PDB file of C-alpha atoms in Angstrom:
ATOM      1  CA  UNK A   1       0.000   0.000   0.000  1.00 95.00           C
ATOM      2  CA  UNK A   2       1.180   3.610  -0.417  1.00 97.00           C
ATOM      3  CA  UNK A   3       1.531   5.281   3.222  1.00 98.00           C
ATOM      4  CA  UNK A   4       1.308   9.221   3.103  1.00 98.00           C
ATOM      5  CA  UNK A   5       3.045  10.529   6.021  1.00 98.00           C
ATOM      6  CA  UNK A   6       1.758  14.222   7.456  1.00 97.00           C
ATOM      7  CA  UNK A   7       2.679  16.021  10.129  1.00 89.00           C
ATOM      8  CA  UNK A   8       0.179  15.226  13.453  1.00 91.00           C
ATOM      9  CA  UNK A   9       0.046  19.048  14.201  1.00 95.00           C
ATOM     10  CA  UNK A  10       0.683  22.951  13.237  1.00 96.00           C
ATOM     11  CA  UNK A  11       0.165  25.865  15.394  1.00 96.00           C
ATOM     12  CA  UNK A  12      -0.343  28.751  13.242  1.00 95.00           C
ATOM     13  CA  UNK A  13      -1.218  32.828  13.669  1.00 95.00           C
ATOM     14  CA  UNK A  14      -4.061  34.102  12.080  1.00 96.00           C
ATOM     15  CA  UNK A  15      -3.086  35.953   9.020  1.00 96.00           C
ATOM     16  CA  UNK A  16       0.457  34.143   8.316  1.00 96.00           C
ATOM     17  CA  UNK A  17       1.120  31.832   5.629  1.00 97.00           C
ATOM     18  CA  UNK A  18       1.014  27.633   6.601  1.00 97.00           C
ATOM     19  CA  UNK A  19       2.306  24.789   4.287  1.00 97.00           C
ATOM     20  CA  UNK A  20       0.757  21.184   5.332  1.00 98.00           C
ATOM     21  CA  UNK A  21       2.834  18.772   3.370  1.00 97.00           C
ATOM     22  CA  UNK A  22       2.244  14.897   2.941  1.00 98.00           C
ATOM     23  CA  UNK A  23       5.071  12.574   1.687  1.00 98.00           C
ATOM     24  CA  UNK A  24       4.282   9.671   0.124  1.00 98.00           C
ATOM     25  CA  UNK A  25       5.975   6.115   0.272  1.00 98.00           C
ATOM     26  CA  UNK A  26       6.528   5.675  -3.156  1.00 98.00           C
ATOM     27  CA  UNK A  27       5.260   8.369  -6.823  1.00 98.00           C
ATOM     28  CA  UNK A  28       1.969   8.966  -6.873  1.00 98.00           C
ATOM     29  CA  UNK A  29       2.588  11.000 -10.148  1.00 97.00           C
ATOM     30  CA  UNK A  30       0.046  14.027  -9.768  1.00 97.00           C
ATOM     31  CA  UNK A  31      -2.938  11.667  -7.851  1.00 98.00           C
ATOM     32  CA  UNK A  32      -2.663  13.433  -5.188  1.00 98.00           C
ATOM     33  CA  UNK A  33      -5.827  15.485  -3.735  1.00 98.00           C
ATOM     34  CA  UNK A  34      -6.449  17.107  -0.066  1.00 98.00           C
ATOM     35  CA  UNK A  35      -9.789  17.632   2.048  1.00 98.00           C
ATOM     36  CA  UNK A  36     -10.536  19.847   4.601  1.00 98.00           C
ATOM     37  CA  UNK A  37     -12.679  18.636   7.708  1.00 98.00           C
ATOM     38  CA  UNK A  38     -14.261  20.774  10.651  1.00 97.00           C
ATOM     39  CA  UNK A  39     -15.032  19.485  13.740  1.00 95.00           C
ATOM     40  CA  UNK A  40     -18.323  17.079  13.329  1.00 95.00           C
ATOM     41  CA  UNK A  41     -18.481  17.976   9.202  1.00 97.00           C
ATOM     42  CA  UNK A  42     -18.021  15.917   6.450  1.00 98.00           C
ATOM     43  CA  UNK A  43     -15.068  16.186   4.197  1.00 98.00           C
ATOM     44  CA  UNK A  44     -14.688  18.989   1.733  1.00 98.00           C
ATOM     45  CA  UNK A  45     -12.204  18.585  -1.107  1.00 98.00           C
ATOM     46  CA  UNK A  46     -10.148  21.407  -1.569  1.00 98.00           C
ATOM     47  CA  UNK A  47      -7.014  20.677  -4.106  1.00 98.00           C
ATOM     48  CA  UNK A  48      -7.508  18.272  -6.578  1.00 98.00           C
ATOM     49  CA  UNK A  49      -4.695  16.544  -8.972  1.00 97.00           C
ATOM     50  CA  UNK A  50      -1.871  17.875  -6.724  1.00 98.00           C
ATOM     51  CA  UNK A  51      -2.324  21.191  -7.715  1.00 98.00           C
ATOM     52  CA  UNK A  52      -5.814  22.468  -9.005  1.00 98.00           C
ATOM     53  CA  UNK A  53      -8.156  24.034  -7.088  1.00 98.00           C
ATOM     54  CA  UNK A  54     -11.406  22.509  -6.455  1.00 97.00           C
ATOM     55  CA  UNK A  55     -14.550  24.985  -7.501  1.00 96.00           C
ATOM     56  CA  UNK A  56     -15.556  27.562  -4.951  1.00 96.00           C
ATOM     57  CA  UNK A  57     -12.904  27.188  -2.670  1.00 98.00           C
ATOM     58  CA  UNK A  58     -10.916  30.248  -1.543  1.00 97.00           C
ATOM     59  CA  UNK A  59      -7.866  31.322  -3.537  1.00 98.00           C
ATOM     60  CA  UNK A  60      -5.626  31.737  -0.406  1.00 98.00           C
ATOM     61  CA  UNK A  61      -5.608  27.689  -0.783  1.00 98.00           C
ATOM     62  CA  UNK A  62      -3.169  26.214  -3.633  1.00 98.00           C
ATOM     63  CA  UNK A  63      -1.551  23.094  -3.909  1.00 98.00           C
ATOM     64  CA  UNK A  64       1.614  21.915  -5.479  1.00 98.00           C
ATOM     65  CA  UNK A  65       3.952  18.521  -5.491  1.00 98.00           C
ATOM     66  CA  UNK A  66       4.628  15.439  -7.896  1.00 98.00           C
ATOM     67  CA  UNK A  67       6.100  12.515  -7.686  1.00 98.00           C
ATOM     68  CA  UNK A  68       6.542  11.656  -3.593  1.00 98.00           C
ATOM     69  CA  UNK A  69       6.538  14.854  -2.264  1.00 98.00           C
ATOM     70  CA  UNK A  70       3.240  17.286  -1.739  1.00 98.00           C
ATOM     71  CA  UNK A  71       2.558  20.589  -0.153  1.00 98.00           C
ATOM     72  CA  UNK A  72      -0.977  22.480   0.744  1.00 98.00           C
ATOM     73  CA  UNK A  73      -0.495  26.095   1.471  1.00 98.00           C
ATOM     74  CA  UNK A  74      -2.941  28.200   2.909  1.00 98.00           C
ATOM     75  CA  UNK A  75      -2.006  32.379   2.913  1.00 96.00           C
ATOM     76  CA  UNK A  76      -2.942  34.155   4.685  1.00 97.00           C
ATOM     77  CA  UNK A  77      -4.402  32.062   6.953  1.00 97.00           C
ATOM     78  CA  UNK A  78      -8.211  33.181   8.445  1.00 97.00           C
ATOM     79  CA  UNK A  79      -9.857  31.717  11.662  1.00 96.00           C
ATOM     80  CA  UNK A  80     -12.658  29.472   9.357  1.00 96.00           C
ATOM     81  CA  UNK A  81      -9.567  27.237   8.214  1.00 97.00           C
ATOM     82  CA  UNK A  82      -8.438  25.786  11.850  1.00 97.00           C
ATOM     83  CA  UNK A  83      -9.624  22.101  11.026  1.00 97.00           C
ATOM     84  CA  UNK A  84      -8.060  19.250  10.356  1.00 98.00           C
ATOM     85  CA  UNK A  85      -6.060  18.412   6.419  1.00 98.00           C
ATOM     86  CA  UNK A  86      -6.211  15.098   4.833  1.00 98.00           C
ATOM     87  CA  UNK A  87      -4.067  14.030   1.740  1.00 98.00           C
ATOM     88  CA  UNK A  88      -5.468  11.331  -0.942  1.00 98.00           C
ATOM     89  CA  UNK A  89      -3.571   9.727  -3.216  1.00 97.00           C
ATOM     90  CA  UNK A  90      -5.639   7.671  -6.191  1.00 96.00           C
ATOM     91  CA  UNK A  91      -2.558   6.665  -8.109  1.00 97.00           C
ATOM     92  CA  UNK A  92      -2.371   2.858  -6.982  1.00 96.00           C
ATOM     93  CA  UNK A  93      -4.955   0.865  -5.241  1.00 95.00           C
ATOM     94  CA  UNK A  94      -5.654   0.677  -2.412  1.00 95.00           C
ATOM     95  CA  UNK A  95      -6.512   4.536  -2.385  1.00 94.00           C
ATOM     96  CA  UNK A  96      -5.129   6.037   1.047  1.00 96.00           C
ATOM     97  CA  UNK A  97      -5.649   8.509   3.416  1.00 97.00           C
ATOM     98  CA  UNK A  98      -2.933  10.576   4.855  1.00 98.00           C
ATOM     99  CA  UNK A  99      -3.063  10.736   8.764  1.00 97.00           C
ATOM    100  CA  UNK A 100      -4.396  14.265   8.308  1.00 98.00           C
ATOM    101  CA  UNK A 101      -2.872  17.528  10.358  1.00 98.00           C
ATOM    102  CA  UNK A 102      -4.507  19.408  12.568  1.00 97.00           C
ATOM    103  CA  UNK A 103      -3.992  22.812  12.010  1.00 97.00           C
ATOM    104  CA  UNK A 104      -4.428  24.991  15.363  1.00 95.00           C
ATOM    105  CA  UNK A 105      -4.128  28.378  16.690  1.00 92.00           C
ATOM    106  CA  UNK A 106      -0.929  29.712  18.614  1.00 90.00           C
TER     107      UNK A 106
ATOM    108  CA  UNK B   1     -27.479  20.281  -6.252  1.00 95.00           C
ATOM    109  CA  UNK B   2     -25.658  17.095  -5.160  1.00 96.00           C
ATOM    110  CA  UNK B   3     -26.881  15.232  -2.345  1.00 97.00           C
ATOM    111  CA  UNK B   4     -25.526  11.931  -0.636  1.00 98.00           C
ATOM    112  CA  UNK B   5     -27.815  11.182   2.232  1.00 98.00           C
ATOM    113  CA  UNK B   6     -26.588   7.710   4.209  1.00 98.00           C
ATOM    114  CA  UNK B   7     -29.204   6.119   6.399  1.00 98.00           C
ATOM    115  CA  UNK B   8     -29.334   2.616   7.977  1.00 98.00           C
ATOM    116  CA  UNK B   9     -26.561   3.150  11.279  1.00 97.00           C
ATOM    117  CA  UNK B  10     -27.024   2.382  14.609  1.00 97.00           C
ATOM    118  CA  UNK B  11     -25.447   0.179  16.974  1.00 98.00           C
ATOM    119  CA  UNK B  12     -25.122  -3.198  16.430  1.00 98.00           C
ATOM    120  CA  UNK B  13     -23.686  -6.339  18.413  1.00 97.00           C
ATOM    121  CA  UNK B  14     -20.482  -7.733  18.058  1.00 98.00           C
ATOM    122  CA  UNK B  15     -20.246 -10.179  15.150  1.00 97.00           C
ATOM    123  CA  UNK B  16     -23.950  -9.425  13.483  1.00 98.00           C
ATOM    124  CA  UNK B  17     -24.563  -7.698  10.499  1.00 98.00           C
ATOM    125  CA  UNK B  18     -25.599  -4.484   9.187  1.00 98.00           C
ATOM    126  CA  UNK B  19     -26.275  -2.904   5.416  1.00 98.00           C
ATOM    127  CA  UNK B  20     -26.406   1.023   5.109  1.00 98.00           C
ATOM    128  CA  UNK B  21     -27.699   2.805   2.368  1.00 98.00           C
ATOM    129  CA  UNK B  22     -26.734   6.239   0.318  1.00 98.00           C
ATOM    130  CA  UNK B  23     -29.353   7.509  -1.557  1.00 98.00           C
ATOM    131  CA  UNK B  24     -28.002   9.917  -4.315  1.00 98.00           C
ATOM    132  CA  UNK B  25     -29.908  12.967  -6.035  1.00 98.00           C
ATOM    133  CA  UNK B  26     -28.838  15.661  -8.095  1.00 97.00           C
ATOM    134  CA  UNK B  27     -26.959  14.129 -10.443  1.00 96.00           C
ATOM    135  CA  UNK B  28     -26.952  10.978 -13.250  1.00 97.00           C
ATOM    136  CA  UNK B  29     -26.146   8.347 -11.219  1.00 97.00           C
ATOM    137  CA  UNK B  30     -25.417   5.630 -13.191  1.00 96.00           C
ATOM    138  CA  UNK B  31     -22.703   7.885 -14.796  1.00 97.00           C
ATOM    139  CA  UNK B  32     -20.741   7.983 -11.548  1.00 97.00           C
ATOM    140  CA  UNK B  33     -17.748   5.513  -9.591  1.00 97.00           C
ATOM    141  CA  UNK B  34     -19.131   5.700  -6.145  1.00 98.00           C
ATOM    142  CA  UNK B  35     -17.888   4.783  -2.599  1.00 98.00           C
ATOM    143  CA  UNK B  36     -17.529   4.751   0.898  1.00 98.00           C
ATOM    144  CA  UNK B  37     -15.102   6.233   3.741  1.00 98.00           C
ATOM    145  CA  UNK B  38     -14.827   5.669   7.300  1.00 98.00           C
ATOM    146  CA  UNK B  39     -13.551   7.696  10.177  1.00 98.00           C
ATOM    147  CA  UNK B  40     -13.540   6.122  13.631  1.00 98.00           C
ATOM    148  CA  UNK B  41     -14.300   8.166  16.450  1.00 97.00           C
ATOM    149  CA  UNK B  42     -10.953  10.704  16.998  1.00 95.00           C
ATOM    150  CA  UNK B  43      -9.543   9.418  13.867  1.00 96.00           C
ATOM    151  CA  UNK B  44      -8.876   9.621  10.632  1.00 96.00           C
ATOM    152  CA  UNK B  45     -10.131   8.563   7.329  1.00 97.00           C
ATOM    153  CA  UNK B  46     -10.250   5.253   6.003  1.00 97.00           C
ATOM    154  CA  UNK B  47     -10.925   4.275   2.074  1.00 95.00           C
ATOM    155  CA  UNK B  48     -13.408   1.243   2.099  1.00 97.00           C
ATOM    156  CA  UNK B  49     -13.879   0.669  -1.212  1.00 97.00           C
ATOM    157  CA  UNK B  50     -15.377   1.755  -4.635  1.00 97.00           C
ATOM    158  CA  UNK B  51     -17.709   0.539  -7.494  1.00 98.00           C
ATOM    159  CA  UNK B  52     -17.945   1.118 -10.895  1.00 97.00           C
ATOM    160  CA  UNK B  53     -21.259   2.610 -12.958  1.00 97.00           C
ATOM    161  CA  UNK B  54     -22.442  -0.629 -14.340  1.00 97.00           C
ATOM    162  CA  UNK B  55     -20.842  -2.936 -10.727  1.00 98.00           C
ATOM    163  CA  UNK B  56     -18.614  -4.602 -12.872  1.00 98.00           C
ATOM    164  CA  UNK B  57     -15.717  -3.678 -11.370  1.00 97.00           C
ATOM    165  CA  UNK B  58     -15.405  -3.334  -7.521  1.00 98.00           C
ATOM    166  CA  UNK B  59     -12.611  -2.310  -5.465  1.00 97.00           C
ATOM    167  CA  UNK B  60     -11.891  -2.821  -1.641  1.00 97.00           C
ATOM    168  CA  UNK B  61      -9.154  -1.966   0.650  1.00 96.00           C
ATOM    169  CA  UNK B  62      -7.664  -5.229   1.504  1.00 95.00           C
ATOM    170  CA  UNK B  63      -8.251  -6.036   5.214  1.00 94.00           C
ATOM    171  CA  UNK B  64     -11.952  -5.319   4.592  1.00 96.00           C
ATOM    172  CA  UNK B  65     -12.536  -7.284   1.406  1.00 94.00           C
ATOM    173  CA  UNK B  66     -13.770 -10.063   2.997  1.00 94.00           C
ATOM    174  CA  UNK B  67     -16.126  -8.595   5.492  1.00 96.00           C
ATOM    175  CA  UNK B  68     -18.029  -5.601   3.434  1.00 98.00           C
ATOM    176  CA  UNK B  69     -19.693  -5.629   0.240  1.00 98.00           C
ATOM    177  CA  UNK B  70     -20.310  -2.766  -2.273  1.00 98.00           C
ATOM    178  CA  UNK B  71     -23.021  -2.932  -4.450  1.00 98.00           C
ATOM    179  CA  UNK B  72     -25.353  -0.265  -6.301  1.00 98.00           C
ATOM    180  CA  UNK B  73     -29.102  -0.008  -7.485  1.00 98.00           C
ATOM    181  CA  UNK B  74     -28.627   2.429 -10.599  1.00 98.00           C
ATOM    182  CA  UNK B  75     -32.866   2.079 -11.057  1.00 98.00           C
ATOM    183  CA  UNK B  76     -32.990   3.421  -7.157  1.00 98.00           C
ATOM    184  CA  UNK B  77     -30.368   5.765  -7.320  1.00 98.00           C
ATOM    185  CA  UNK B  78     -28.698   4.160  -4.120  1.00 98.00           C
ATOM    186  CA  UNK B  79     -25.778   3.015  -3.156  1.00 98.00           C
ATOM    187  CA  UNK B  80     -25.091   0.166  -0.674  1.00 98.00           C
ATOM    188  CA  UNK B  81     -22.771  -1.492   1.880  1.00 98.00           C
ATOM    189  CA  UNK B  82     -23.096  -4.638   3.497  1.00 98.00           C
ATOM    190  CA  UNK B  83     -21.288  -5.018   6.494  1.00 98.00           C
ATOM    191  CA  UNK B  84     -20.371  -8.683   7.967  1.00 97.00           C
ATOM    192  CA  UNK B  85     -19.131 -10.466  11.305  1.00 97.00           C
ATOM    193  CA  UNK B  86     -18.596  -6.634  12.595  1.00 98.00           C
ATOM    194  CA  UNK B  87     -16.647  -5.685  15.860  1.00 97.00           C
ATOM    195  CA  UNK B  88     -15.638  -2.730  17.480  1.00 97.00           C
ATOM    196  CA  UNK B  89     -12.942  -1.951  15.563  1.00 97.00           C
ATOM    197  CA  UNK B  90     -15.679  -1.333  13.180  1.00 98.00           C
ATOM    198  CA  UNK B  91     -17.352   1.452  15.026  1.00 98.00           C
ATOM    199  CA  UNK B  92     -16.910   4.455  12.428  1.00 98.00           C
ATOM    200  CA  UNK B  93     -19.001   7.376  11.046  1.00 98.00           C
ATOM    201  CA  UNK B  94     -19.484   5.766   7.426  1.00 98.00           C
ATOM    202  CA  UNK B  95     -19.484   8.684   4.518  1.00 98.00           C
ATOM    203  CA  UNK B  96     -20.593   7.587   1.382  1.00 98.00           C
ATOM    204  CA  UNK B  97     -18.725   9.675  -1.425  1.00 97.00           C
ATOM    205  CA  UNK B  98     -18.233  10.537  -4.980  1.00 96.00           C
ATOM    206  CA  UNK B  99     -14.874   9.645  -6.535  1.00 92.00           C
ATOM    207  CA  UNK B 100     -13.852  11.239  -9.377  1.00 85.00           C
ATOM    208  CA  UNK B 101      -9.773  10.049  -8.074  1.00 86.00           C
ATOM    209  CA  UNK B 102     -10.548  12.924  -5.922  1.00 93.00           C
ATOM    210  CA  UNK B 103     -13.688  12.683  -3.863  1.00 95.00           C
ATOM    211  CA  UNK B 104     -15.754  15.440  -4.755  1.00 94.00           C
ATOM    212  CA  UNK B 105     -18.992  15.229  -3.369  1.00 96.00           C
ATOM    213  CA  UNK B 106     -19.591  13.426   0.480  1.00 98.00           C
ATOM    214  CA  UNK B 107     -22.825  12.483   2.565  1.00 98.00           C
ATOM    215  CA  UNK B 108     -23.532  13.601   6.243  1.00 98.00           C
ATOM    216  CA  UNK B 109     -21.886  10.212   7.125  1.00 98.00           C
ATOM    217  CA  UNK B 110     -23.768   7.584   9.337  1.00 98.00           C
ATOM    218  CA  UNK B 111     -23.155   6.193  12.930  1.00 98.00           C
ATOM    219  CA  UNK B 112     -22.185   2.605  13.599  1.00 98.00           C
ATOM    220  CA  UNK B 113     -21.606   1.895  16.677  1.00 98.00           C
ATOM    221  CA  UNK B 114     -20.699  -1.947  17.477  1.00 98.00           C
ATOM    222  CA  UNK B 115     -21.103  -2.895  20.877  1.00 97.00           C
ATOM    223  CA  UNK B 116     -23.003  -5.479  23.296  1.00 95.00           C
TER     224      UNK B 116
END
């Protein structure tokens, strides 16, 4: 199985600029998408293909990465993004879930 | 608009059975790959599975392949998943979801809660 490997944890200010990466354990090409999830919410995909941004989701969100090797960055970062990030990569089944990160306030 | 609503949780006993439902609107289903996550309580997310548009082709994560089944009633619009021999490590809020490789569309998500 691919593993994708993210940091547990970032503590971030509110308007500074946060990358959430995810590494994965062997290329995943460009399959590589991340979600957003708030406490007791479903899921929201936010970056899509490593790098394109999914339809009505804020600009201050972009992704970028190929290969092994994957970065969301949020700037500046606003108080409605504290949740938590999952990575997905659907390059080689099984599809996996990273860990996710939980982004938090300092 | 798109709407995945699951249905058919609850808690169930150790080693029983249990089939939940997503009932899809909004969209052409039998056009679509669908599937289902999982996210036990304080965890994260967990890819079950998917099936194809005409359920000729279904994929499962491995250590649940032989305990869930994915199937799909294009005339009904719904989406199902049995669930076999559960136990607690099975107790999960169940999302049903629309891959498209990314996931772009996801239920409310369902309680099962597997306990005596």
């Amino acid at each position: 199985d691919t593993v994708l490997t993210q940091s547990p944890a970032l503590a971030v200010s509110l308007g500074q600029r946060v990358t959430i990466s995810c590494r994965a354990s062997k290329s995943v090409s460009t399959y590589m998408h991340w979600y957003q999830q708030k406490s007791g919410q479903q899921p929201k995909l936010l970056i899509y293909s490593a790098s394109n941004l999914e339809s009505g989701v804020p600009s201050r969100f972009s992704g970028s990465g190929s290969g092994t090797d994957f970065t969301l960055t949020i700037d500046p970062v606003e108080a409605d993004d504290i949740a938590n990030y999952y990575c997905q990569q659907s390059n080689e089944l099984p599809y996996t879930f990273g860990a996710g990160t939980k982004l938090e306030l300092k | 608009e798109v709407k995945l609503v699951e249905s058919g949780g609850g808690l169930v006993q150790p080693g029983r059975s249990l089939k939940l439902s997503c009932a899809a609107s909004g969209f052409s289903f039998n056009d679509y790959w669908m599937g289902w996550v999982r996210q036990a309580p304080g965890k994260g997310l967990e890819w079950i599975g998917e099936i194809n548009q005409d359920s000729s082709t279904i994929n499962y994560t491995p250590s649940l392949k032989d305990k869930f089944t994915i199937s799909r009633d294009n005339a009904q619009n719904t989406l199902y998943l049995q669930m076999s021999k559960l136990g607690s490590e099975d107790t999960a809020i169940y999302y049903c979801a629309r891959p498209l490789g990314a996931w772009d569309y996801w239920g409310q998500g369902v309680m099962v809660t597997v306990s005596s």
